[in-house]
mmCIF file of N, CA and C in Angstrom:
data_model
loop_
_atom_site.group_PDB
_atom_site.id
_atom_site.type_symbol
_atom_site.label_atom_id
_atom_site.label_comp_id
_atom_site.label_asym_id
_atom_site.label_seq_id
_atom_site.Cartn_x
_atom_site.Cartn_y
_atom_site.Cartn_z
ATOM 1 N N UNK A 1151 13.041 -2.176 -32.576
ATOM 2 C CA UNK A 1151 13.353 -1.191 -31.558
ATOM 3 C C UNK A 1151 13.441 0.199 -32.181
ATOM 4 N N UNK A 1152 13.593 0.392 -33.051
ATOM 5 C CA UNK A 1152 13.917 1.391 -34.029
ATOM 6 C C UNK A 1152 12.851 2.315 -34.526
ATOM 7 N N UNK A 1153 11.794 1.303 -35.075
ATOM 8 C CA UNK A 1153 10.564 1.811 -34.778
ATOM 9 C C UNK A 1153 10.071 2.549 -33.649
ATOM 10 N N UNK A 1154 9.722 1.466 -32.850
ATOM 11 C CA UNK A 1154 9.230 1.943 -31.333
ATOM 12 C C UNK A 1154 9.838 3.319 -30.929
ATOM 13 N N UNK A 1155 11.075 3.771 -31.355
ATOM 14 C CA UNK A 1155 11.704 5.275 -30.686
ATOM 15 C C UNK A 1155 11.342 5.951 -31.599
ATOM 16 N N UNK A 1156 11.413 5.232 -33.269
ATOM 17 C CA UNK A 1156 10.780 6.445 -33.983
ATOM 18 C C UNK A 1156 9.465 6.920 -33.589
ATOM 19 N N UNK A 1157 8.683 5.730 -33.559
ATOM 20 C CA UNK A 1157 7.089 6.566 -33.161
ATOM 21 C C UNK A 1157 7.255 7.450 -31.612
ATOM 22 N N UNK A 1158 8.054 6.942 -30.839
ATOM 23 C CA UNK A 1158 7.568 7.675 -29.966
ATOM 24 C C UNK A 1158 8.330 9.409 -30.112
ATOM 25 N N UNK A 1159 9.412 9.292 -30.805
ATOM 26 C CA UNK A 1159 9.970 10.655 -30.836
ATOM 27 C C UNK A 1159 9.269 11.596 -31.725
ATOM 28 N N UNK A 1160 8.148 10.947 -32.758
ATOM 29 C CA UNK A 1160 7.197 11.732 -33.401
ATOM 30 C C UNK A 1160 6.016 11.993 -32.835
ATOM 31 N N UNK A 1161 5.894 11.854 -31.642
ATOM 32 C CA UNK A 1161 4.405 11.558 -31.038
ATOM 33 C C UNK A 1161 4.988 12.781 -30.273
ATOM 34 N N UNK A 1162 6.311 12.462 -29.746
ATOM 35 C CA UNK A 1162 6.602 13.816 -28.473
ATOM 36 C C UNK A 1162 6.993 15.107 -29.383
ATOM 37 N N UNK A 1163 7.440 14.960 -30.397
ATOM 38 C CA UNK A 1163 7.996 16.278 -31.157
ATOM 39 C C UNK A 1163 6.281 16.900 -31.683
ATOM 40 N N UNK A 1164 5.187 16.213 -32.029
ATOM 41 C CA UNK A 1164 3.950 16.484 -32.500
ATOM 42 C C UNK A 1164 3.211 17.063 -31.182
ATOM 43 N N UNK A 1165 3.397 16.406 -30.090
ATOM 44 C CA UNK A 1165 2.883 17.038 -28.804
ATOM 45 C C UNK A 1165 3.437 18.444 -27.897
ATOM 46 N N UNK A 1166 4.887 18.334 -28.507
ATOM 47 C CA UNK A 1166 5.585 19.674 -28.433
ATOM 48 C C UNK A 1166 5.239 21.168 -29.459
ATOM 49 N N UNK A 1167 4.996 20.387 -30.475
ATOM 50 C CA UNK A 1167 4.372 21.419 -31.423
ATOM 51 C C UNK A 1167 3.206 22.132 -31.653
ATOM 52 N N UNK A 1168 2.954 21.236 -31.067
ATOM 53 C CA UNK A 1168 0.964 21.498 -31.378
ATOM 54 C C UNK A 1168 0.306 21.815 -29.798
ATOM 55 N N UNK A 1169 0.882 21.676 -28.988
ATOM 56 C CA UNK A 1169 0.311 21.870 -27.258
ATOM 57 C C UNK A 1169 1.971 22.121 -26.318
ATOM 58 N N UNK A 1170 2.400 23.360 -27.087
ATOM 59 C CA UNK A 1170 3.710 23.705 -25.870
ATOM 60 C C UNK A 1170 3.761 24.136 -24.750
ATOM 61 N N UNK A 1171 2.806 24.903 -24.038
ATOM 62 C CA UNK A 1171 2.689 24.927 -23.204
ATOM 63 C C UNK A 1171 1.907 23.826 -22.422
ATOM 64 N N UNK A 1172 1.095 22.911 -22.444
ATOM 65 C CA UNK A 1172 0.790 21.649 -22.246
ATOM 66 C C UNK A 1172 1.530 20.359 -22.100
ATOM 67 N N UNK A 1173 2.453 20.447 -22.619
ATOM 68 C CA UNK A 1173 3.515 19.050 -22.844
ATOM 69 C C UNK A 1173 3.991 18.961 -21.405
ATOM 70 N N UNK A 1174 4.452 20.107 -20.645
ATOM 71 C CA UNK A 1174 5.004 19.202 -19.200
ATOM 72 C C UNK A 1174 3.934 18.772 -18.530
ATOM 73 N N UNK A 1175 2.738 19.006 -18.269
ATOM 74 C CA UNK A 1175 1.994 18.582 -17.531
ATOM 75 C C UNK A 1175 1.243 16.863 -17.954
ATOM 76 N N UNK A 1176 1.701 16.880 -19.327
ATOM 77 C CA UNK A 1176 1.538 15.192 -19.705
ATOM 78 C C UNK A 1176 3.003 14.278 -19.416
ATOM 79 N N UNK A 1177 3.910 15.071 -19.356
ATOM 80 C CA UNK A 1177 5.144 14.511 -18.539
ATOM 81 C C UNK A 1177 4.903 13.872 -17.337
ATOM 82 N N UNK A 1178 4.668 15.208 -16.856
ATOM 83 C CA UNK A 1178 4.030 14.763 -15.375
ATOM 84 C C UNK A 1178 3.547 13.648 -15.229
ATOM 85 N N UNK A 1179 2.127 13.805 -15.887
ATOM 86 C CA UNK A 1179 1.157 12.699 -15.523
ATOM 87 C C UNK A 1179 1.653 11.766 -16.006
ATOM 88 N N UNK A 1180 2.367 11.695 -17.260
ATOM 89 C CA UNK A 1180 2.880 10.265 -17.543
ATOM 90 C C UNK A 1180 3.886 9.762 -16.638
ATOM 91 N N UNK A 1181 4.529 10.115 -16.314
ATOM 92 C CA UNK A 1181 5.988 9.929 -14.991
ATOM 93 C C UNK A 1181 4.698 9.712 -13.601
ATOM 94 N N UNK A 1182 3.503 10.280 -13.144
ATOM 95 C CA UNK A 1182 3.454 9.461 -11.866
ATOM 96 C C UNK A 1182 2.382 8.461 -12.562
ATOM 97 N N UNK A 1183 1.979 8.231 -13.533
ATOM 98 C CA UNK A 1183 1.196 6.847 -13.857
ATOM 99 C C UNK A 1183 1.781 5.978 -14.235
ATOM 100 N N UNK A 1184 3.124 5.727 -14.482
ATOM 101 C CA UNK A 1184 4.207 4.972 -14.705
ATOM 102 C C UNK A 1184 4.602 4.268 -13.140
ATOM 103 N N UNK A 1185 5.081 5.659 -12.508
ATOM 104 C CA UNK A 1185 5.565 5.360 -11.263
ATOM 105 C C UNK A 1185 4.456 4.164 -10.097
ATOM 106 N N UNK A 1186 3.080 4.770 -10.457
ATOM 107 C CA UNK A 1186 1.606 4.091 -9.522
ATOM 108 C C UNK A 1186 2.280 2.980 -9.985
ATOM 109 N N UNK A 1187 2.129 2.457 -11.430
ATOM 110 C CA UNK A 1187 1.912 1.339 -12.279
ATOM 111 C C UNK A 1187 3.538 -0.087 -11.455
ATOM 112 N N UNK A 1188 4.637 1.009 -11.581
ATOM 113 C CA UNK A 1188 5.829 0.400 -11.197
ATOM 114 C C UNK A 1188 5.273 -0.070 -9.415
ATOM 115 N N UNK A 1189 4.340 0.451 -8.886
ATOM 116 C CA UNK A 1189 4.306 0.288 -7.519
ATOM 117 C C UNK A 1189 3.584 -0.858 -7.002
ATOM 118 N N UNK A 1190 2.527 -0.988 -8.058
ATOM 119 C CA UNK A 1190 1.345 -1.899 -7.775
ATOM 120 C C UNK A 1190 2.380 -3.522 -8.578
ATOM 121 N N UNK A 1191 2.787 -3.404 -9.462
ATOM 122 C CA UNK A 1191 3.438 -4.482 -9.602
ATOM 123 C C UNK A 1191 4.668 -5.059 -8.599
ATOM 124 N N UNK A 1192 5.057 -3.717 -7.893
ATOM 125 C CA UNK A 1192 6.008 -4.018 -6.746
ATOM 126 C C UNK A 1192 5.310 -4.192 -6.108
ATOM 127 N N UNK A 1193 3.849 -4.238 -5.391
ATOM 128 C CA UNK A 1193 3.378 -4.946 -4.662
ATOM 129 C C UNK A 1193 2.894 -6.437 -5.059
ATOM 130 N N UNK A 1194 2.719 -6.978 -6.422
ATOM 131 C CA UNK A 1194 2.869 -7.957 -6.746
ATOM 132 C C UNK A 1194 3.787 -8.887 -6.439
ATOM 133 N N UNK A 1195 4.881 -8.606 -6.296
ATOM 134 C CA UNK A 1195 5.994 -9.075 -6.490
ATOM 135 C C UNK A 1195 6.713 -9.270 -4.826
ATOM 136 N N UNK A 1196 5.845 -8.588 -4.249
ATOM 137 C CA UNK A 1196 6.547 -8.712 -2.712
ATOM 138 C C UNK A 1196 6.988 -9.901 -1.821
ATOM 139 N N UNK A 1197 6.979 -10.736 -2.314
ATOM 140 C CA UNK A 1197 7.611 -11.918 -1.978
ATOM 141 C C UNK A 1197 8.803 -12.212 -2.078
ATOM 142 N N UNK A 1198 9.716 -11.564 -2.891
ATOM 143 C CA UNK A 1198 10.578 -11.350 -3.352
ATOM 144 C C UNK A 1198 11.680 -10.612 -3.148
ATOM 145 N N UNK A 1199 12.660 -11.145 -2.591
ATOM 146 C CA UNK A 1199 13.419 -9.989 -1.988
ATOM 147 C C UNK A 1199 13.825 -8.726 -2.772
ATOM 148 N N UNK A 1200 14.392 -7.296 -1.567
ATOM 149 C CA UNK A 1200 13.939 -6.267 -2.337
ATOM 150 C C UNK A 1200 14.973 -6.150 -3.436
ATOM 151 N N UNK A 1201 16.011 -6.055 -2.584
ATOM 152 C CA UNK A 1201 17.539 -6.476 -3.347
ATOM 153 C C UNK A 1201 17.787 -7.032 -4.943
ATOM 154 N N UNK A 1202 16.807 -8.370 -4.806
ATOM 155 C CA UNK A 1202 16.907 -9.274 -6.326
ATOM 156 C C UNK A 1202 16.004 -8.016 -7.239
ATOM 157 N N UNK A 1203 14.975 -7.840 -6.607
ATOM 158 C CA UNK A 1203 14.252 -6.676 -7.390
ATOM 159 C C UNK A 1203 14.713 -5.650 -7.855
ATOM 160 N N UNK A 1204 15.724 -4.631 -7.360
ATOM 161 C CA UNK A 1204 16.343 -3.856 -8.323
ATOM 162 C C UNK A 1204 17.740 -4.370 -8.705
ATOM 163 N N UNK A 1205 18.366 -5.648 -8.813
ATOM 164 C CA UNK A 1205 19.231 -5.856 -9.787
ATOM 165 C C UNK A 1205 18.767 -6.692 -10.945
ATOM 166 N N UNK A 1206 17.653 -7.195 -11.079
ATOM 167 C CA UNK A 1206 16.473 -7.552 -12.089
ATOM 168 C C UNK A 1206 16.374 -6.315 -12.883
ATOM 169 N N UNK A 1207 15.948 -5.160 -12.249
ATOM 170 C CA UNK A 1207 15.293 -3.986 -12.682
ATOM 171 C C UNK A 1207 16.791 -3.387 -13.200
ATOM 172 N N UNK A 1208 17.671 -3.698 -12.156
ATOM 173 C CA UNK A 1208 19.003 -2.602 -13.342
ATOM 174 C C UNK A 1208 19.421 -3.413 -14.465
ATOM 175 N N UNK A 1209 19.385 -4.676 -14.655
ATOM 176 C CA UNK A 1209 19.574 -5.388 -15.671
ATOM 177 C C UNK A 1209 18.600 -5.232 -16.350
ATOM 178 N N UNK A 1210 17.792 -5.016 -16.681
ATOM 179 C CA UNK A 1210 16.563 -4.763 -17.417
ATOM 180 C C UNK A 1210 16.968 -3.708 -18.109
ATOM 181 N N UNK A 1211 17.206 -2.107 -17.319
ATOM 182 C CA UNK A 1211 17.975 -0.795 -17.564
ATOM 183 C C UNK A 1211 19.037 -0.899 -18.654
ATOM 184 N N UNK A 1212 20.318 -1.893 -18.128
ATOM 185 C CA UNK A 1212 21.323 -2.272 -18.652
ATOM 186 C C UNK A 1212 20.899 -2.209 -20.134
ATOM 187 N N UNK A 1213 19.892 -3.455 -20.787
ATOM 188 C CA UNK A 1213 19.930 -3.982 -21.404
ATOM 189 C C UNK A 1213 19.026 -2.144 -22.312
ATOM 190 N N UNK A 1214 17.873 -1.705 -22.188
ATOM 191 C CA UNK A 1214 17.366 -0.912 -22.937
ATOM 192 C C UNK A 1214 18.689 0.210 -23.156
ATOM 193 N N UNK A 1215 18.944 0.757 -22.049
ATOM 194 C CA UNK A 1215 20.467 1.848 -22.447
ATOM 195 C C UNK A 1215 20.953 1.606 -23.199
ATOM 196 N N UNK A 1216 21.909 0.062 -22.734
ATOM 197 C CA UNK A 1216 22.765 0.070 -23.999
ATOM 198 C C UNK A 1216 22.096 0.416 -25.734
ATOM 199 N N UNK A 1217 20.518 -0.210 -25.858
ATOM 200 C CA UNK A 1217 19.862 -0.293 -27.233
ATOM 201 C C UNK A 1217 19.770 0.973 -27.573
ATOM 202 N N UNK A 1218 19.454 1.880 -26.674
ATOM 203 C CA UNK A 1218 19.505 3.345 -26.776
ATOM 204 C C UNK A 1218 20.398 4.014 -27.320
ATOM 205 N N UNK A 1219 21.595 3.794 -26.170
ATOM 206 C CA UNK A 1219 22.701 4.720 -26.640
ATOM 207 C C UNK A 1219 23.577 3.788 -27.734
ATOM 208 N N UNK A 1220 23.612 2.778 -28.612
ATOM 209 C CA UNK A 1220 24.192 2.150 -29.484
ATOM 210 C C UNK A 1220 23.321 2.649 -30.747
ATOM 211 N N UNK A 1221 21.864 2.827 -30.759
ATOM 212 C CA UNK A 1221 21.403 3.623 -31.832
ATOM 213 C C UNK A 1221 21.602 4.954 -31.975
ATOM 214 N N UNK A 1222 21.345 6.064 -31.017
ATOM 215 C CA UNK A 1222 21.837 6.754 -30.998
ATOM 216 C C UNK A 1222 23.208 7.522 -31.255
ATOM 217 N N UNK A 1223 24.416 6.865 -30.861
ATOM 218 C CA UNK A 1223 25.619 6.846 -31.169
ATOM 219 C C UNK A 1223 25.794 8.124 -29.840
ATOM 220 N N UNK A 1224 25.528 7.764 -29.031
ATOM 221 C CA UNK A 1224 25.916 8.511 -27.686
ATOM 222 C C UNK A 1224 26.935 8.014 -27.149
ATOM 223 N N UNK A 1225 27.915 9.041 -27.082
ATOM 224 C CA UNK A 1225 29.342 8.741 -26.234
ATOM 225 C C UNK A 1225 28.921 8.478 -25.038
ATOM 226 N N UNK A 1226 29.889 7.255 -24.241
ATOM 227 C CA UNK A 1226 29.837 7.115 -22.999
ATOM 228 C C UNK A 1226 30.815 7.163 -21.868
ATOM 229 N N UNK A 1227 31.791 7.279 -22.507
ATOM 230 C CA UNK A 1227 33.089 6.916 -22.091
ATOM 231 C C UNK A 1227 33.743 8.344 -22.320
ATOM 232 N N UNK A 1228 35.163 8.746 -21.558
ATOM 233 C CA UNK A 1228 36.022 9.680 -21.969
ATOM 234 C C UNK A 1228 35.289 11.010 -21.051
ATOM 235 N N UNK A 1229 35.037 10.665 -20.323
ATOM 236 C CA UNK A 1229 34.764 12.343 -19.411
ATOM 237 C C UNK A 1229 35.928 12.412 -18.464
ATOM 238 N N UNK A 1230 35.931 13.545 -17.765
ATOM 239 C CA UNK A 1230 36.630 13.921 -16.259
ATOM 240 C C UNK A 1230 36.413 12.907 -15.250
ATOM 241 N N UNK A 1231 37.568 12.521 -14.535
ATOM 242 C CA UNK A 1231 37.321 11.465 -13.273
ATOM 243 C C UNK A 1231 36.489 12.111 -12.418
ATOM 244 N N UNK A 1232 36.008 13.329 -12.271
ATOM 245 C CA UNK A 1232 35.115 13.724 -11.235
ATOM 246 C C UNK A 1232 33.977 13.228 -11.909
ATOM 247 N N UNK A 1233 33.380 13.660 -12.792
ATOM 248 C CA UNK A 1233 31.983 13.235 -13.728
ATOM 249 C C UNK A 1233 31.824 11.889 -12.883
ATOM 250 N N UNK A 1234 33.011 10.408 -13.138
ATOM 251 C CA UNK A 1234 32.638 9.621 -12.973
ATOM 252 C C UNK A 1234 32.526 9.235 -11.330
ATOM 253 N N UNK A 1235 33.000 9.853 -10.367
ATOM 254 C CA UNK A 1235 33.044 10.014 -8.773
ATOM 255 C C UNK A 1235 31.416 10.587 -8.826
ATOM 256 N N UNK A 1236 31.016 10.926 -9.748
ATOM 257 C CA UNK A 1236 29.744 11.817 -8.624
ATOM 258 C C UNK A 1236 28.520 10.922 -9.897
ATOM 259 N N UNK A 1237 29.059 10.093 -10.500
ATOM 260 C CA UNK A 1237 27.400 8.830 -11.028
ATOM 261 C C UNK A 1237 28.008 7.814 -10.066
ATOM 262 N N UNK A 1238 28.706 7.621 -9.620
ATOM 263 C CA UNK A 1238 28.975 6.487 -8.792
ATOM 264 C C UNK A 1238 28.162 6.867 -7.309
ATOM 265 N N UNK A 1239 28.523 8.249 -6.987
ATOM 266 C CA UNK A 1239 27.851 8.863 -5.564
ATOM 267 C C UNK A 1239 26.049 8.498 -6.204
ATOM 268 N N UNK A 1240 25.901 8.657 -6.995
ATOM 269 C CA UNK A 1240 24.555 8.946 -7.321
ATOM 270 C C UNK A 1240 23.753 7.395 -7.421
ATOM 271 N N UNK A 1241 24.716 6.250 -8.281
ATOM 272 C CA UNK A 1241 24.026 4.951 -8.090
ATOM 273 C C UNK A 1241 23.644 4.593 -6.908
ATOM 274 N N UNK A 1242 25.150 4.741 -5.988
ATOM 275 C CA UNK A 1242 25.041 3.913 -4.602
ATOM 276 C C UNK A 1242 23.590 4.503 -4.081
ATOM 277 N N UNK A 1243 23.350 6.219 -4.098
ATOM 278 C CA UNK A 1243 22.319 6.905 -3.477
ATOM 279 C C UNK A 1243 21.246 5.850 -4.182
ATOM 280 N N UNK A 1244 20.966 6.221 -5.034
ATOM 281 C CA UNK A 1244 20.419 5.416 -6.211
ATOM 282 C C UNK A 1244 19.584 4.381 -5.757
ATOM 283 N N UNK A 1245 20.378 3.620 -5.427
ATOM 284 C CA UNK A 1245 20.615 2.039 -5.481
ATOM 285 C C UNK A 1245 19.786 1.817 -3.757
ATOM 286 N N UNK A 1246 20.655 2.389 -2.768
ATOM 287 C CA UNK A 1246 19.880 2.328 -1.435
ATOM 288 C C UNK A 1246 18.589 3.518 -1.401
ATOM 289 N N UNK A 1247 18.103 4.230 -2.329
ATOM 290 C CA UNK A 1247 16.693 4.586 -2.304
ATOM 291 C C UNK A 1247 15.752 3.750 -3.179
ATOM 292 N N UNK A 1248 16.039 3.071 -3.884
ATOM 293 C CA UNK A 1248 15.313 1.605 -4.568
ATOM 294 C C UNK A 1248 15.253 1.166 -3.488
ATOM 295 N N UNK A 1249 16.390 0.289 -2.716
ATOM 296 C CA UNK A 1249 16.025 -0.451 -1.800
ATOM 297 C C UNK A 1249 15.024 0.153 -0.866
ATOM 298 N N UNK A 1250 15.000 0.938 -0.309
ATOM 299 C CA UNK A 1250 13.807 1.386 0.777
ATOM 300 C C UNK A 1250 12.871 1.584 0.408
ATOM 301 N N UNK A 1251 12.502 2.117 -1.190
ATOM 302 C CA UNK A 1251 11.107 2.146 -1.739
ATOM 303 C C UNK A 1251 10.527 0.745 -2.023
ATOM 304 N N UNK A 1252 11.548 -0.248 -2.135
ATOM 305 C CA UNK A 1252 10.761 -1.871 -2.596
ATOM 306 C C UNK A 1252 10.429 -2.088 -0.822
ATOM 307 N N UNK A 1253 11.271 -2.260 -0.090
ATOM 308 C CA UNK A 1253 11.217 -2.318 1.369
ATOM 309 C C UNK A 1253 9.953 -1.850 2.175
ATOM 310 N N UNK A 1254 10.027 -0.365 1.451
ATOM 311 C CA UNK A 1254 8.947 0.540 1.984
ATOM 312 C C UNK A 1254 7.263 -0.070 1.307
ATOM 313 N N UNK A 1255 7.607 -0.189 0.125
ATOM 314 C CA UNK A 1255 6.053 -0.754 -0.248
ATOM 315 C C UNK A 1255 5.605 -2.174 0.180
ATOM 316 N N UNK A 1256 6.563 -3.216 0.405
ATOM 317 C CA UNK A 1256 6.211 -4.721 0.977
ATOM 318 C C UNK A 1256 5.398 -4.650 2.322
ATOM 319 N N UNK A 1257 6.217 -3.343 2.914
ATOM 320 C CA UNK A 1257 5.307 -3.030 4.463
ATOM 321 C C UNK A 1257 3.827 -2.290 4.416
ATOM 322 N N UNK A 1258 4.063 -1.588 3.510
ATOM 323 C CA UNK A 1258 2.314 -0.900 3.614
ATOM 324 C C UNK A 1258 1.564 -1.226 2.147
ATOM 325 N N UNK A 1259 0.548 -0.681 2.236
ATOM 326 C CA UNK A 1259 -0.041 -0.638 0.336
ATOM 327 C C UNK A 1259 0.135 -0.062 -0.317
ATOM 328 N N UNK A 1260 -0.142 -0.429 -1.488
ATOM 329 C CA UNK A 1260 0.347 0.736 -2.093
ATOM 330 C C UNK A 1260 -0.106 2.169 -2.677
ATOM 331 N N UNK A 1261 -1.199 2.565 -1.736
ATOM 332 C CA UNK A 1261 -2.255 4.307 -2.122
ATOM 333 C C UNK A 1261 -0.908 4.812 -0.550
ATOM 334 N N UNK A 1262 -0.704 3.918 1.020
ATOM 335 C CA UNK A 1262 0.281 4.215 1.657
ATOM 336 C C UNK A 1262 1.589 4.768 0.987
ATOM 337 N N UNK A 1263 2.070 3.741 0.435
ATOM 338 C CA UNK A 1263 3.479 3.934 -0.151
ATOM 339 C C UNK A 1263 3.551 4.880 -0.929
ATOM 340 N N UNK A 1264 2.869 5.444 -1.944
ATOM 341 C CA UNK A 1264 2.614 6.208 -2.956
ATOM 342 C C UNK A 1264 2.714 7.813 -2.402
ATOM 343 N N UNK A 1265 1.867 7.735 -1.200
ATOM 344 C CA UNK A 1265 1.235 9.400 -0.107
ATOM 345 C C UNK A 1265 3.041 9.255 0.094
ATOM 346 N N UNK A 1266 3.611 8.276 0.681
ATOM 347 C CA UNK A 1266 4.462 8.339 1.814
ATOM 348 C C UNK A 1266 5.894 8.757 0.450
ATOM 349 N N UNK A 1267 5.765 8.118 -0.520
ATOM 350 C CA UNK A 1267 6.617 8.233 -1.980
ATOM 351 C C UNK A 1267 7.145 10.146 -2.259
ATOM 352 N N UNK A 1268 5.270 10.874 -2.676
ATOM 353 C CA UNK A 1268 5.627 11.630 -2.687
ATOM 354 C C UNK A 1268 5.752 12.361 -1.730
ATOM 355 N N UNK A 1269 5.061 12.617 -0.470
ATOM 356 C CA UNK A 1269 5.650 13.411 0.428
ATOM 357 C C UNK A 1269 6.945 13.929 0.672
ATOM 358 N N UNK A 1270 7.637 13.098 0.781
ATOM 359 C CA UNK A 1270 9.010 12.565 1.546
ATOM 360 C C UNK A 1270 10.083 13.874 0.731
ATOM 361 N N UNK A 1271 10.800 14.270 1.465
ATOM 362 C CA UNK A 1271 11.762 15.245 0.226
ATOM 363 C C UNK A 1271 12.906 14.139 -0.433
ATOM 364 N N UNK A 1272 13.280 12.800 0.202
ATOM 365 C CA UNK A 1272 14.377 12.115 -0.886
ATOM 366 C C UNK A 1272 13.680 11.654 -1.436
#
């Protein structure tokens, strides 16, 4: 695992260096070819309720974070009780906009879901 973040944090610090004004627009594209990629397998998977699908997917999360922030040595704990009132506002949001995007793609296809994905302002 250690590897894998090293290469990739030398690949992004080399792509920052060498093409800076260029680097967000491979963000970009990498974040919606990720996102297509996450969609078409959620249409794979549509048999499946939507529900089991993102607590699969947050356990999945669970498990890379923790590997993350345990190498890293990122504090997690010890903020302001508001901090923690407004990630809680943000999962639940979170959590019921997963659900309508797995929901939302079982009903149409997914080039539909995708138009209807980004359009949408939530």
């Amino acid at each position: 695992m250690d590897q894998f973040l090293f290469t990739i944090k030398s690949a992004i610090n080399q792509l920052e260096l060498k093409q800076p004004r260029y680097a967000p627009i491979y963000y970009i594209l990498t974040g919606s070819l990720m996102f297509s990629i996450n969609s078409m397998f959620s249409k794979m998977i549509s048999h499946i309720p939507s529900p089991q699908i993102v607590f699969y997917g947050a356990m999945i999360m669970c498990l890379i974070n923790f590997a993350v922030t345990s190498t890293q040595n990122i504090r997690l704990y010890g903020f302001a009780l508001d901090i923690y009132k407004k990630l809680f506002m943000r999962s639940i949001f979170g959590y019921f906009g997963t659900i309508c995007f797995y929901k939302g793609i079982m009903q149409v296809s997914v080039s539909e879901g995708q138009v209807l994905i980004r359009t949408s302002p939530l």
